[in-house]
Coordinates of C-alpha atoms in Angstrom, one line a residue:
X425 CA 0.1 0.2 0.1
X426 CA 2.7 2.3 0.9
X427 CA 4.9 1.7 -2.4
X428 CA 1.4 2.2 -4.6
X429 CA 0.8 5.7 -2.5
X430 CA 4.6 6.6 -3.3
X431 CA 4.2 5.5 -6.9
X432 CA 0.8 7.6 -7.1
X433 CA 2.3 10.7 -5.7
X434 CA 5.3 10.3 -8.1
X435 CA 3.1 10.0 -11.7
X436 CA 0.7 12.8 -9.9
X437 CA 3.9 15.2 -9.6
X438 CA 5.2 14.2 -13.0
X439 CA 1.8 14.7 -14.8
X440 CA 1.4 18.4 -12.9
X441 CA 5.1 19.0 -13.5
X442 CA 4.7 18.5 -17.4
X443 CA 1.2 20.3 -17.6
X444 CA 2.5 23.0 -15.6
X445 CA 6.1 23.7 -17.4
X446 CA 4.3 23.4 -21.0
X447 CA 4.8 26.4 -23.3
X448 CA 2.0 28.9 -22.6
X449 CA -0.2 28.4 -26.2
X450 CA -2.3 31.7 -26.2
X451 CA -5.9 31.5 -27.4
X452 CA -5.7 33.8 -30.1
X453 CA -9.1 34.5 -31.8
X454 CA -8.0 34.1 -35.8
X455 CA -11.3 34.9 -37.1
X456 CA -10.6 38.5 -36.6
X457 CA -8.1 40.7 -38.5
X458 CA -6.4 41.8 -35.4
X459 CA -6.1 37.7 -34.1
X460 CA -4.6 37.1 -37.7
X461 CA -1.9 40.0 -37.4
X462 CA -1.1 38.5 -33.7
X463 CA -0.6 34.9 -35.0
X464 CA 1.4 36.0 -38.1
X465 CA 3.7 38.4 -35.8
X466 CA 4.2 35.2 -33.7
X467 CA 4.6 32.7 -36.6
X468 CA 7.2 35.3 -38.0
X469 CA 9.0 35.8 -34.7
X470 CA 9.3 32.1 -33.9
X471 CA 10.7 31.6 -37.4
X472 CA 13.2 34.5 -38.3
X473 CA 16.2 32.3 -37.2
X474 CA 17.2 34.0 -34.2
X475 CA 16.9 33.5 -30.4
X476 CA 17.1 36.8 -29.2
X477 CA 13.6 38.2 -29.8
X478 CA 10.4 37.0 -28.5
X479 CA 6.9 38.1 -28.7
X480 CA 5.4 40.2 -25.9
X481 CA 2.2 41.9 -27.1
X482 CA 0.5 43.8 -29.7
X483 CA -1.7 46.9 -29.8
X484 CA -4.2 47.5 -32.7
X485 CA -5.2 51.2 -32.0
X486 CA -7.5 53.6 -34.1
X487 CA -5.5 56.2 -35.7
X488 CA -8.5 58.5 -36.0
X489 CA -7.9 58.4 -39.6
X490 CA -10.4 56.6 -41.6
X491 CA -10.2 53.1 -40.5
X492 CA -6.2 52.9 -40.3
X493 CA -4.8 51.7 -37.6
X494 CA -1.4 52.4 -35.3
X495 CA 0.1 49.1 -34.6
X496 CA 2.3 48.8 -31.9
X497 CA 4.3 45.3 -31.1
X498 CA 6.3 45.0 -28.1
X499 CA 8.9 42.2 -27.5
X500 CA 11.5 40.9 -25.2
X501 CA 15.0 41.0 -26.3
X502 CA 17.9 39.7 -24.7
X503 CA 21.5 41.5 -24.9
X504 CA 24.6 39.9 -25.7
X505 CA 27.9 41.0 -24.8
X506 CA 28.6 41.7 -28.3
X507 CA 26.2 44.9 -28.9
X508 CA 26.4 45.0 -32.8
X509 CA 25.4 41.5 -33.2
X510 CA 22.6 42.1 -31.0
X511 CA 21.4 45.1 -33.1
X512 CA 22.0 43.1 -36.1
X513 CA 19.7 40.3 -34.5
X514 CA 17.0 42.5 -33.4
X515 CA 16.7 44.3 -36.9
X516 CA 16.4 41.0 -38.5
X517 CA 13.5 40.2 -36.2
X518 CA 12.2 43.5 -36.6
X519 CA 12.0 43.2 -40.5
X520 CA 10.1 39.9 -40.5
X521 CA 7.5 41.7 -37.7
X522 CA 7.2 44.6 -40.3
X523 CA 6.4 41.9 -43.0
X524 CA 3.7 40.4 -40.9
X525 CA 2.1 43.8 -40.5
X526 CA 2.2 45.2 -43.7
X527 CA 1.2 42.2 -45.5
X528 CA -2.0 41.6 -43.3
X529 CA -5.2 42.7 -44.3
X530 CA -5.5 45.7 -41.8
X531 CA -5.2 49.1 -43.0
X532 CA -2.3 50.8 -41.3
X533 CA -1.6 54.3 -40.5
X534 CA 2.2 53.4 -39.2
X535 CA 3.6 50.7 -36.9
X536 CA 6.1 50.9 -34.2
X537 CA 8.2 47.7 -33.0
X538 CA 9.8 48.1 -29.2
X539 CA 12.0 45.8 -27.8
X540 CA 12.1 45.5 -24.4
X541 CA 15.2 44.4 -22.4
X542 CA 16.0 43.3 -18.5
X543 CA 19.2 45.1 -17.3
X544 CA 21.2 45.6 -14.1
X545 CA 22.3 49.1 -13.2
X546 CA 26.1 48.6 -12.8
X547 CA 26.0 51.5 -10.2
X548 CA 23.3 50.4 -8.1
X549 CA 22.6 46.6 -9.0
X550 CA 18.9 47.9 -9.7
X551 CA 17.3 45.6 -11.9
X552 CA 14.4 46.8 -14.5
X553 CA 12.9 46.3 -17.8
X554 CA 13.7 48.9 -20.3
X555 CA 12.8 49.6 -24.1
X556 CA 16.3 49.0 -25.4
X557 CA 15.4 49.7 -29.3
X558 CA 12.4 51.1 -31.1
X559 CA 11.9 51.3 -34.9
X560 CA 9.1 53.2 -36.5
X561 CA 8.0 52.1 -40.1
X562 CA 5.2 54.1 -42.1
X563 CA 3.5 52.3 -44.8
X564 CA 4.8 54.9 -47.4
X565 CA 7.9 53.1 -46.8
X566 CA 7.0 49.5 -46.2
X567 CA 5.3 49.3 -49.7
X568 CA 8.6 49.7 -51.5
X569 CA 9.8 46.6 -49.4
X570 CA 10.1 43.3 -51.5
X571 CA 9.1 40.7 -48.9
X572 CA 10.6 38.1 -50.8
X573 CA 14.0 39.4 -50.3
X574 CA 13.3 40.1 -46.2
X575 CA 16.6 38.3 -44.9
X576 CA 18.4 41.0 -47.3
X577 CA 16.7 44.3 -46.2
X578 CA 18.6 46.6 -43.8
X579 CA 15.1 47.6 -42.3
X580 CA 16.7 50.8 -40.2
X581 CA 16.6 52.4 -43.8
X582 CA 12.9 52.3 -43.9
X583 CA 12.3 53.6 -40.7
X584 CA 11.4 57.3 -39.7
X585 CA 12.2 57.2 -36.3
X586 CA 15.3 54.6 -34.4
X587 CA 15.8 54.7 -30.7
X588 CA 18.6 52.9 -29.2
X589 CA 19.1 52.9 -25.7
X590 CA 22.7 53.9 -24.3
X591 CA 23.0 50.3 -23.0
X592 CA 23.2 49.0 -26.7
X593 CA 25.9 51.5 -27.3
X594 CA 28.3 50.4 -24.9

């Protein structure tokens, strides 16, 4: 009886562990244009070929102009010791996100991609999550991009605004 109880506990623990540690699969309503866009952005990020950038959230906001939307995609980003390689990978991921946005059926007024990173202040030891890198890509620039050559694009040349936190410039 004691062995049965221990075995049952072990099996139950493993089942709970496996279920609890699984990847959260979001419940996205892909019947809406916004849901399709979120799914497309997530898919592009999962398949862009890197590991530094992951999806955080997406906001589809009314722009006040016709039916056009303002799109804001927030991502989590890891910062490598080599800041130049970090920015290169961020740009590749952003190019794929922009592709998902501007090939969607949603009329776009503007899109902003923000990457947030965990950093530690070396002076105080305080940890914080900062906006480390942001690009704004308007539709008039995005419509010139040949999406089939996405991996050859320098997405920064299509941005009207680029913000790079000092943590990526060191």
